[in-house]
One Martini backbone bead per residue (centre of mass of N, CA, C, O) as a GRO file, in nm:
protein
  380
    1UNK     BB    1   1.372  -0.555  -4.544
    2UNK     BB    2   1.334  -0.779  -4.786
    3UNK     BB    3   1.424  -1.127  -4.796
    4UNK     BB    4   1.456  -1.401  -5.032
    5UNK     BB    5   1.574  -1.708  -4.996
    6UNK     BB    6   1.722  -1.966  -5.141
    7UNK     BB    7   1.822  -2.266  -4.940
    8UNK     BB    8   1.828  -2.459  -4.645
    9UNK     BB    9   2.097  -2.493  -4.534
   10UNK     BB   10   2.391  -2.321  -4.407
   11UNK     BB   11   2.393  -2.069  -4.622
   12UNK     BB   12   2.117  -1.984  -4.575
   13UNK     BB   13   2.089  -2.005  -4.253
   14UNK     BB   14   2.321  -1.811  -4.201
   15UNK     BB   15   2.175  -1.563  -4.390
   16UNK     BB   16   1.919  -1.561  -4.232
   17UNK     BB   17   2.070  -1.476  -3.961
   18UNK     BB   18   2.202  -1.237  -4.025
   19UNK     BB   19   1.966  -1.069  -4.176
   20UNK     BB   20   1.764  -1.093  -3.877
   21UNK     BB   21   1.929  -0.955  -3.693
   22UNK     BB   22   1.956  -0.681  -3.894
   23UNK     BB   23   1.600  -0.659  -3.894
   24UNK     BB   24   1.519  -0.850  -4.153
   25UNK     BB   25   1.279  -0.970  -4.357
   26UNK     BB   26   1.271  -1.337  -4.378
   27UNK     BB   27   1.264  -1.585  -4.644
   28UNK     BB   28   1.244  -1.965  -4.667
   29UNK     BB   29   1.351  -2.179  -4.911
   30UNK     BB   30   1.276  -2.555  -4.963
   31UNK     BB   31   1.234  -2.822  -5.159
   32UNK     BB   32   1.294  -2.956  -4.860
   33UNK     BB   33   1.398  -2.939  -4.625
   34UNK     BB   34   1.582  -2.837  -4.364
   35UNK     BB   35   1.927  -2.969  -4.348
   36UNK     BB   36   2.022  -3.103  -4.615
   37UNK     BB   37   2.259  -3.251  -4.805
   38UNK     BB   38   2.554  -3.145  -4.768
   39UNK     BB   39   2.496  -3.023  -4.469
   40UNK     BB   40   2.496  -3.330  -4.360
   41UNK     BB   41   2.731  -3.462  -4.513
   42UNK     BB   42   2.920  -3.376  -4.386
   43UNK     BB   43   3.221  -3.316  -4.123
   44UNK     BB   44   3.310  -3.055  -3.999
   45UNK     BB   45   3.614  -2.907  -4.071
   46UNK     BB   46   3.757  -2.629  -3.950
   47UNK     BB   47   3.885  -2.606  -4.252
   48UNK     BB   48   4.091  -2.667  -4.473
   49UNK     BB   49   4.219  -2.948  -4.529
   50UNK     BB   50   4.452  -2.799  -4.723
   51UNK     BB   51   4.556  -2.460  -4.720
   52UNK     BB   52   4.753  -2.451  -4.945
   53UNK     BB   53   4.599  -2.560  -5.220
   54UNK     BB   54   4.432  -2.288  -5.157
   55UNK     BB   55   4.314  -2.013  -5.237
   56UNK     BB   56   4.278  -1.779  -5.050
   57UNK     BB   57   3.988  -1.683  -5.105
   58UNK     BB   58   3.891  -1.956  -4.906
   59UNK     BB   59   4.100  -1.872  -4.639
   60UNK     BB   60   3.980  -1.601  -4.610
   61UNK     BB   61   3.722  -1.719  -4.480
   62UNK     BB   62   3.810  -2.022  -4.319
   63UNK     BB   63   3.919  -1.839  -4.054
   64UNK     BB   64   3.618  -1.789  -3.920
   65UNK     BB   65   3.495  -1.998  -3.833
   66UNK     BB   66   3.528  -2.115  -3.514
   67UNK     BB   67   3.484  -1.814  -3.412
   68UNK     BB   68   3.185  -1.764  -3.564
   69UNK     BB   69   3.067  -2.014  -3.395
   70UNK     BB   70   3.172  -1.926  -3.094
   71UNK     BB   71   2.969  -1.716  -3.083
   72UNK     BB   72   2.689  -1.828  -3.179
   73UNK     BB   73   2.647  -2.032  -2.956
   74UNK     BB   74   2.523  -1.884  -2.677
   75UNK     BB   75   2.311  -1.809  -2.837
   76UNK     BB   76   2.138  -2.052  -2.968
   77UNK     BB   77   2.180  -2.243  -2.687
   78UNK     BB   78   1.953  -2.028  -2.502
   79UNK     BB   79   1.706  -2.038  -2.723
   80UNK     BB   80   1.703  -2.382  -2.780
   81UNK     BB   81   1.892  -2.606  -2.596
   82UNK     BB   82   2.111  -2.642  -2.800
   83UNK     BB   83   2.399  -2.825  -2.938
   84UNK     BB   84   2.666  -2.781  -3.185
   85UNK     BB   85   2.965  -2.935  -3.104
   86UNK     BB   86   3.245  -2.830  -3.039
   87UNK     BB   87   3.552  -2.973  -3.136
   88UNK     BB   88   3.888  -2.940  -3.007
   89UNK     BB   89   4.099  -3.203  -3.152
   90UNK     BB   90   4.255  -3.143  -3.375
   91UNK     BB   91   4.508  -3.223  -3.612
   92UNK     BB   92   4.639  -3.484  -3.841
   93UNK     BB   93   4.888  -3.524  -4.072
   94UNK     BB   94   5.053  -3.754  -4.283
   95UNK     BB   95   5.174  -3.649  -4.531
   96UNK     BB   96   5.497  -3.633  -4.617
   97UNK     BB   97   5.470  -3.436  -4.866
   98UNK     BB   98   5.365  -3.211  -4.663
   99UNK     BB   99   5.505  -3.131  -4.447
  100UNK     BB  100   5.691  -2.892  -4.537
  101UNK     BB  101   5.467  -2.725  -4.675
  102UNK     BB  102   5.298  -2.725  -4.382
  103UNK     BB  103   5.514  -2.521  -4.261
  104UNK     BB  104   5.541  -2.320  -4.397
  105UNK     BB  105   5.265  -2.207  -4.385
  106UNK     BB  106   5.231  -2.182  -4.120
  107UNK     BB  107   5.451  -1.950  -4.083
  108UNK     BB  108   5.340  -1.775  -4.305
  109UNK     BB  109   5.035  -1.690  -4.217
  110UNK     BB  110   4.969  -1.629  -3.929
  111UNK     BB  111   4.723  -1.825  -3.825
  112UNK     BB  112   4.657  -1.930  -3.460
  113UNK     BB  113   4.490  -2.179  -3.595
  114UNK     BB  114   4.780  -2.279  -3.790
  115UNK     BB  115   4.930  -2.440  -3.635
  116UNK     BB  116   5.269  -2.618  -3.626
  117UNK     BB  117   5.393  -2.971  -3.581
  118UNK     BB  118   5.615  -3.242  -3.596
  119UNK     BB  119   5.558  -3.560  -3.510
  120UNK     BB  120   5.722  -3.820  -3.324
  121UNK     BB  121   5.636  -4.145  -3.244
  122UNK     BB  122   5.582  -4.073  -2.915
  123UNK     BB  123   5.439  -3.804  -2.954
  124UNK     BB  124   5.254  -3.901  -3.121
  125UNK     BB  125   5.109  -4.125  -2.971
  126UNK     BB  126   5.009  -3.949  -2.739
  127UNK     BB  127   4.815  -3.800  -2.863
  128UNK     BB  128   4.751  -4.058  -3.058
  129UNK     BB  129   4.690  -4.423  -2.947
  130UNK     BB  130   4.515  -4.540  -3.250
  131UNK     BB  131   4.754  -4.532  -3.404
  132UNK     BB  132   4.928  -4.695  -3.600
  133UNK     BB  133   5.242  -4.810  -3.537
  134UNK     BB  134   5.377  -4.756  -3.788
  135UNK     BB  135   5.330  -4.441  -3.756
  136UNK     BB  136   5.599  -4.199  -3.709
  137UNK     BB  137   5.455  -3.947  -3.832
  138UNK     BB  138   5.304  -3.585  -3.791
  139UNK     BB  139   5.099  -3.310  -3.824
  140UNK     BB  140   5.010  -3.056  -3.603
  141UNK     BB  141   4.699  -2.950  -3.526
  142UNK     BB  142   4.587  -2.781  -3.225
  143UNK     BB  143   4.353  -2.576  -3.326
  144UNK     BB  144   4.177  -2.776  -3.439
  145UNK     BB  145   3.799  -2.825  -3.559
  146UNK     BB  146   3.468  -2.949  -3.498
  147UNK     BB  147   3.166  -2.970  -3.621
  148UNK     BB  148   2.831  -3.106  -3.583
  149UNK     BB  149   2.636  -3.053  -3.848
  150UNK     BB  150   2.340  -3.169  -3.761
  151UNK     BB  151   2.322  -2.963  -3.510
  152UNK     BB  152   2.344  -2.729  -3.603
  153UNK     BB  153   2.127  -2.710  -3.787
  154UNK     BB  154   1.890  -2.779  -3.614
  155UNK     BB  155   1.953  -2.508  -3.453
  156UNK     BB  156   1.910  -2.301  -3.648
  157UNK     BB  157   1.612  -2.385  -3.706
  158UNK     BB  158   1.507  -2.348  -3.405
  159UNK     BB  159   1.599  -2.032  -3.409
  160UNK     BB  160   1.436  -1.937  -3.642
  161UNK     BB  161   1.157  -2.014  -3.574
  162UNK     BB  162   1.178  -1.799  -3.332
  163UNK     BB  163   1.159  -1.560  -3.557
  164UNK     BB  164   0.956  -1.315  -3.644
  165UNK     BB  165   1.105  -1.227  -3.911
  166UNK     BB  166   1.081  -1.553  -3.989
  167UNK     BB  167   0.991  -1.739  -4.325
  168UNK     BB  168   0.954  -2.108  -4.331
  169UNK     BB  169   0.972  -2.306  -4.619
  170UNK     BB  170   0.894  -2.624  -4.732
  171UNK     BB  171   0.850  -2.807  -5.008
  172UNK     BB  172   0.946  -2.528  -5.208
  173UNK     BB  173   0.948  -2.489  -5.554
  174UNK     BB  174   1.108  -2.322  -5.771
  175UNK     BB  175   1.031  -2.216  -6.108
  176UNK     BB  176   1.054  -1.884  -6.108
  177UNK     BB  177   1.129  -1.556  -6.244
  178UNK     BB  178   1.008  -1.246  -6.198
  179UNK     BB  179   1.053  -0.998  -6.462
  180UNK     BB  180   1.138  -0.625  -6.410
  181UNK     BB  181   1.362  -0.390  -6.532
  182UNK     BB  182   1.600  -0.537  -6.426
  183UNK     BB  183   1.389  -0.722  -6.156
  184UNK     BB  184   1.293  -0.870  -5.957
  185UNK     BB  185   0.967  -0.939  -5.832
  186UNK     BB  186   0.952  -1.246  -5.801
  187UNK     BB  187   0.893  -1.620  -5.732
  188UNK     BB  188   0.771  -1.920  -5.841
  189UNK     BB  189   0.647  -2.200  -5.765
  190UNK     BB  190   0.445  -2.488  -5.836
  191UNK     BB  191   0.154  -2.381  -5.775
  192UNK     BB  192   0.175  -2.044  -5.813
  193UNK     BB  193   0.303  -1.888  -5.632
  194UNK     BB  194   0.410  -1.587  -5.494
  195UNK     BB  195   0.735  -1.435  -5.424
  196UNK     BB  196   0.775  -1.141  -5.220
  197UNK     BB  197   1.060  -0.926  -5.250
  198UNK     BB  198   1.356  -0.696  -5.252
  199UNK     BB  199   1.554  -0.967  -5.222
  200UNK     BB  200   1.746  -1.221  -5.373
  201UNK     BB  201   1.866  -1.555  -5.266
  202UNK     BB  202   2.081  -1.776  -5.385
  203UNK     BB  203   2.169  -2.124  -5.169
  204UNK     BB  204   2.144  -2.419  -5.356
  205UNK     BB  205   2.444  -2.535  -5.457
  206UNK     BB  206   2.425  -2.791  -5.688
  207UNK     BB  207   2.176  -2.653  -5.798
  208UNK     BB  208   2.259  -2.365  -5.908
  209UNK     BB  209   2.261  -2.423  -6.206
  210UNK     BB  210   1.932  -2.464  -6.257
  211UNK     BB  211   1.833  -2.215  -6.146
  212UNK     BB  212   2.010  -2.002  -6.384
  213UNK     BB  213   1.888  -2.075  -6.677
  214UNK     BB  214   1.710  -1.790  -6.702
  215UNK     BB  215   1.936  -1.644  -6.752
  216UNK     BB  216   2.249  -1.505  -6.930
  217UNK     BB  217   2.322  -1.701  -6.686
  218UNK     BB  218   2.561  -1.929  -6.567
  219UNK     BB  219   2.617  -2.147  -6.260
  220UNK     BB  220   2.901  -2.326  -6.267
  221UNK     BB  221   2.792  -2.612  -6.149
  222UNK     BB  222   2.885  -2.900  -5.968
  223UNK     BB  223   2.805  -3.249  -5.883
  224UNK     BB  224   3.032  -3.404  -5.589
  225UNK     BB  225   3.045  -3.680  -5.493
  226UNK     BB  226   3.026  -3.768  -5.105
  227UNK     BB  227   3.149  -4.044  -4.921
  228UNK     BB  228   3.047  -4.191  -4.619
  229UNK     BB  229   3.090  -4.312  -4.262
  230UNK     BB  230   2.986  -4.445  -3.927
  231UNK     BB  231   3.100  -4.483  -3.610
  232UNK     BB  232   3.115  -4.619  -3.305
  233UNK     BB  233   3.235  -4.550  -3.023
  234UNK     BB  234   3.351  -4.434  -2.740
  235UNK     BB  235   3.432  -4.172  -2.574
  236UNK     BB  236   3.743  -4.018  -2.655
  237UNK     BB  237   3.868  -4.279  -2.838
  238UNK     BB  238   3.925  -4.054  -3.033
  239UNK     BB  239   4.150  -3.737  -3.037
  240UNK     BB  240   4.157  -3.688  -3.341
  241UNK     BB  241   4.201  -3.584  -3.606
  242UNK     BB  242   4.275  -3.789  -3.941
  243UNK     BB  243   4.474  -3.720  -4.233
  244UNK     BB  244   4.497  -3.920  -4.556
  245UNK     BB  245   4.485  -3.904  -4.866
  246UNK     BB  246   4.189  -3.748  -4.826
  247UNK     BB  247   4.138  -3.880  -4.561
  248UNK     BB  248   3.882  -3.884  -4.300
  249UNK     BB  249   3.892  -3.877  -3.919
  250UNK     BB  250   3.605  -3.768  -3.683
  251UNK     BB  251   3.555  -3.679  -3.383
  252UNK     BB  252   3.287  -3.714  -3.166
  253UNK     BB  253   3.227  -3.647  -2.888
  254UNK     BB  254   3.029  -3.952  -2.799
  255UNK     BB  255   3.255  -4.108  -3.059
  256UNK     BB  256   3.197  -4.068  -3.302
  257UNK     BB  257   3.310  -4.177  -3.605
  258UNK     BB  258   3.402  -3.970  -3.958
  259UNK     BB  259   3.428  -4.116  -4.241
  260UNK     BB  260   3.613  -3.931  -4.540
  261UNK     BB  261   3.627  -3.893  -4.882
  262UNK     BB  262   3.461  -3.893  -5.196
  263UNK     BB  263   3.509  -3.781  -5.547
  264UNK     BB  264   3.239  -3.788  -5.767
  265UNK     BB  265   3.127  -3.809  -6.116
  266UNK     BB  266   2.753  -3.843  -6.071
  267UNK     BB  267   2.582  -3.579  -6.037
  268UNK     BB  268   2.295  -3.647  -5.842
  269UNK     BB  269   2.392  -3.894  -5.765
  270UNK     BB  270   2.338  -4.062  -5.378
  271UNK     BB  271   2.443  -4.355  -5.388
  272UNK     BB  272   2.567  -4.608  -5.275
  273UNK     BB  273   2.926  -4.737  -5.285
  274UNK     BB  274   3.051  -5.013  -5.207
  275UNK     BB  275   3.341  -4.976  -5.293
  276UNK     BB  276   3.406  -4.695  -5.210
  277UNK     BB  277   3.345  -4.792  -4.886
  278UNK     BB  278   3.588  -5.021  -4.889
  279UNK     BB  279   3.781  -4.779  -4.893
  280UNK     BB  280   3.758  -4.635  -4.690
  281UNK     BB  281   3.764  -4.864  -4.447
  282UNK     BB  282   4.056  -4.948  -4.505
  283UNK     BB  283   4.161  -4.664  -4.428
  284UNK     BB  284   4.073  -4.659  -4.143
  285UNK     BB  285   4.204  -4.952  -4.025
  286UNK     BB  286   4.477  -4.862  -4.092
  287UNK     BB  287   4.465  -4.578  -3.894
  288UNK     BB  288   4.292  -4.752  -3.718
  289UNK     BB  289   4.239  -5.084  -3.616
  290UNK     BB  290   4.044  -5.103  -3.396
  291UNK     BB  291   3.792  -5.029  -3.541
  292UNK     BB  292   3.722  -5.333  -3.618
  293UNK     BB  293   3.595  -5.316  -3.308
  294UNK     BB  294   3.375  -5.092  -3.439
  295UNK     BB  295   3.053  -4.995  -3.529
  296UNK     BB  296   2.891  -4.990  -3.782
  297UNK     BB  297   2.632  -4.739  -3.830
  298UNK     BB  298   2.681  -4.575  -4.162
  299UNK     BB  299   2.600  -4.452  -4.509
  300UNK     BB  300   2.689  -4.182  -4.716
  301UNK     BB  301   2.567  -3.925  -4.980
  302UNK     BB  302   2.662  -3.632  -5.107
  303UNK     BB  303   2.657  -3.256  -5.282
  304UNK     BB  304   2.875  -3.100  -5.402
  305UNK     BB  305   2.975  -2.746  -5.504
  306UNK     BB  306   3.131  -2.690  -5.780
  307UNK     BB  307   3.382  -2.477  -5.886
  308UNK     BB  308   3.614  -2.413  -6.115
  309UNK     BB  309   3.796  -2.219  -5.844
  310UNK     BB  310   3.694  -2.270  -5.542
  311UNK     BB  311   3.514  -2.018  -5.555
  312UNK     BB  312   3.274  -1.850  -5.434
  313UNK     BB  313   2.965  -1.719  -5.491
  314UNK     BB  314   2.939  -1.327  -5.384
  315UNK     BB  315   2.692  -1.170  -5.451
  316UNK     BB  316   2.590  -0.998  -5.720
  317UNK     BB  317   2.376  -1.061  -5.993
  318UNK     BB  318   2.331  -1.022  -6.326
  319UNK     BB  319   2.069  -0.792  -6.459
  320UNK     BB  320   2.102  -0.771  -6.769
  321UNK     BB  321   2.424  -0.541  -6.799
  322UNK     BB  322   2.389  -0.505  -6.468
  323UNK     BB  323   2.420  -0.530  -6.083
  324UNK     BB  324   2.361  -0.230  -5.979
  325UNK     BB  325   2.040  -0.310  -5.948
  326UNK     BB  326   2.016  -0.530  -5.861
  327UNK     BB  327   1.813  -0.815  -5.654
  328UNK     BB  328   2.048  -1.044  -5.723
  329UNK     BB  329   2.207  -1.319  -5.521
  330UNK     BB  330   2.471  -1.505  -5.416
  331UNK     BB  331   2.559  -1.810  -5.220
  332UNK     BB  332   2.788  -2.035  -5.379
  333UNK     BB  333   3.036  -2.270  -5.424
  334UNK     BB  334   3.209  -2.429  -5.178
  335UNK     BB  335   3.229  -2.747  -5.176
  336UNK     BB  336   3.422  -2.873  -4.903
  337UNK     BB  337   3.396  -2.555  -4.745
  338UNK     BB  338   3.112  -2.465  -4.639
  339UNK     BB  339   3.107  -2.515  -4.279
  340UNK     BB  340   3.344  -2.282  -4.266
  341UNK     BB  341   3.235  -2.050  -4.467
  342UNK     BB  342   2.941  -1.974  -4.387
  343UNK     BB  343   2.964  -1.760  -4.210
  344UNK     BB  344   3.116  -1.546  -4.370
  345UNK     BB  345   2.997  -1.537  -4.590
  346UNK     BB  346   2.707  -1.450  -4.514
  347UNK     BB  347   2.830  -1.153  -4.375
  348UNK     BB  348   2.938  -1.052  -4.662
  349UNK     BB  349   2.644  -1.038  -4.794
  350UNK     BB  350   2.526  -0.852  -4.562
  351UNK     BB  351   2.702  -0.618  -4.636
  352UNK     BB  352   2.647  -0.582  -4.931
  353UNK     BB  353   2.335  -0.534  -4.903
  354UNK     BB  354   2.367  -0.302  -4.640
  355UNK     BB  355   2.606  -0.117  -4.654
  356UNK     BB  356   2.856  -0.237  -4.519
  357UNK     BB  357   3.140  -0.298  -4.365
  358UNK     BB  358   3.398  -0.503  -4.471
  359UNK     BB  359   3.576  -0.765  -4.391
  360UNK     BB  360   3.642  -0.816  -4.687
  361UNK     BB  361   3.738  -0.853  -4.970
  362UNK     BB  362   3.490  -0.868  -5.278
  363UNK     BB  363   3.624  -0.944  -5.563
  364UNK     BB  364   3.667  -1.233  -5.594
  365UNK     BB  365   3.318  -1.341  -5.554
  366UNK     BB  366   3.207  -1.137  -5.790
  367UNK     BB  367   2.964  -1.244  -6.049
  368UNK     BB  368   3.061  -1.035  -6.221
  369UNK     BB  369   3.345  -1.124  -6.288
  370UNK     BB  370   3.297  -1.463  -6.366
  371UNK     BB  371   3.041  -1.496  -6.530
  372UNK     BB  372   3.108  -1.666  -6.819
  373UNK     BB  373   3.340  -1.822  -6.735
  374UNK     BB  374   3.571  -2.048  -6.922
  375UNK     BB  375   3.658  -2.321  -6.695
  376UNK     BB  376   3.810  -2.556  -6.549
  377UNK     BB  377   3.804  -2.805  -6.294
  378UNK     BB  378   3.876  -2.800  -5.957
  379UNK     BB  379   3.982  -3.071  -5.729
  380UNK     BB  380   4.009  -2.994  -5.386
   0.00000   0.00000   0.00000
């Protein structure tokens, strides 16, 4: 079977290597290069920020992400040399609004990933050394981590070139789907080159919603911009990721700490804004004073791909009046949560493609379920 992918982020390169394991000829084009937008500018946080707040069909695909990163790591570690970097840092939460609700969820998911206990004072502070003696409490997630997402990138790229049946096309803008019989027959690109494959998939994150204009029906996808610090400390000198009011610490192995982020409703503009970042700032300083002793390294903004209800849309995608014959496909609309997701999504989408058995009920994500229906956006 052909495949050719629309969008080389993190959703269309780990779809790109499902699907081409799985022994599909795969094509993947990138109107940029390759591991380029959200996929690069997020946090790399392997769960959902606060998992209560979030619906199933969310926690149900994001509870695989750190299992399913650590079994490809030594694939592709052995085939490229490079290191993905999972930190298993575990994770604090300070919002004691949420304490008792995040113990409650975490006794009643049984999700070994997210055990959960509140500490206080001295044990608190032995966790983490770094954080401002004011906090007196937080929630201890001991098994979460942290994937260094640009690294993740560069190895997926790396492994993919390395493969026979993958063909990566970087700065390849498609303008228009060629269509017959309600079925893609083509895709053509700004050059006028026609890419003819069996299957198409959409991948293309907040952009999705302008590639999908052509059909019947739009994938309502919004743009939310998310901005980032980069901090430098010495290596292992914050232990723990640490979370407060939404604005999250990520420390990598080398030292490197990531603060982030703020969600602004900005279109496609990915601009650093000078308040919001001195508002991260101040929330990092607050969270760990010491850090006003280590030095900014960097500011960046992504743009998140929001959905009305924060489900991701996989699966078929209807041409004419039915997705039955349909030979186009969705992996799209992760929001904040594309890099912890997208393990599960690529491999959910290459079951339904190749009619394996599903890992996951996929009636939540199935884009014939819910394209066209008007809904408000929740930011979460």
């Amino acid at each position: 079977m052909k495949v050719l992918i629309i969008g080389g982020g993190v959703i269309g390169l780990l779809t790109a290597l499902e699907l081409s394991q799985a022994g599909c000829e795969v094509t993947l084009l990138d109107k940029q290069d390759f591991g380029q937008a959200a996929s690069w500018a997020g946090g790399g946080i392997l769960s959902t920020m606060y998992p209560w707040l979030y619906p199933d069909a969310v926690n149900g695909l994001a509870r695989f992400g750190k299992a399913m990163y650590q079994q490809w790591q030594p694939l592709l570690q052995q085939a490229t040399g490079l290191d993905i970097e999972i930190n298993p840092s575990g994770m604090l939460i300070l919002d004691e609004a949420d304490f008792n609700t995040g113990l409650g969820w975490a006794a009643h998911d049984h999700d070994p990933q997210q055990t959960a206990q509140l500490l206080t004072d001295s044990a608190l502070h032995s966790i983490n050394p770094r954080l401002n003696s004011s906090i007196s409490q937080g929630l201890w997630f001991p098994e979460l981590a942290n994937i260094r997402n640009p690294r993740l990138l560069k190895t997926l790229i790396a492994f993919l070139k390395l493969q026979p049946n993958v063909n990566m096309q970087a700065f390849t803008t498609v303008q228009r789907f060629d269509i017959k019989n309600n079925r893609i027959s083509a895709v053509v690109d700004e050059h006028g080159k026609r890419w003819q494959a069996d299957q198409y998939v959409i991948a293309t994150g907040a952009w999705s919603g302008l590639l999908s204009e052509q059909f019947d029906w739009q994938v309502p996808v919004k743009p939310i911009q998310g901005q980032m610090i980069l901090f430098k400390a010495p290596a292992q000198w914050l232990p723990t990721m640490v979370m407060h009011q939404g604005i999250y610490l990520i420390p990598r192995l080398d030292g490197h700490i990531v603060c982030g982020s703020s969600t602004d409703d900005v279109g496609f503009n990915t601009d650093v804004n000078i308040e919001t970042g001195l508002k991260l700032q101040q929330t990092a300083y607050r969270l760990a004073p010491e850090l006003q002793d280590m030095p900014r390294v960097h500011a960046w903004a992504g743009l998140r791909p929001s959905v009305p209800d924060g489900v991701p849309y996989i699966g078929q995608a209807p041409l004419g009046q039915t997705s039955q014959q349909s030979n186009l496909w969705l992996n799209c609309g992760h929001f904040r949560n594309g890099l912890v997701m997208a393990p599960a999504s690529a491999r959910l989408l290459k079951q339904q493609m190749l009619g394996e058995t599903l890992m996951v009920d996929p009636t939540a994500y199935l884009p014939a379920n819910r394209l066209g229906q008007n809904q408000p956006f929740k930011l979460m």
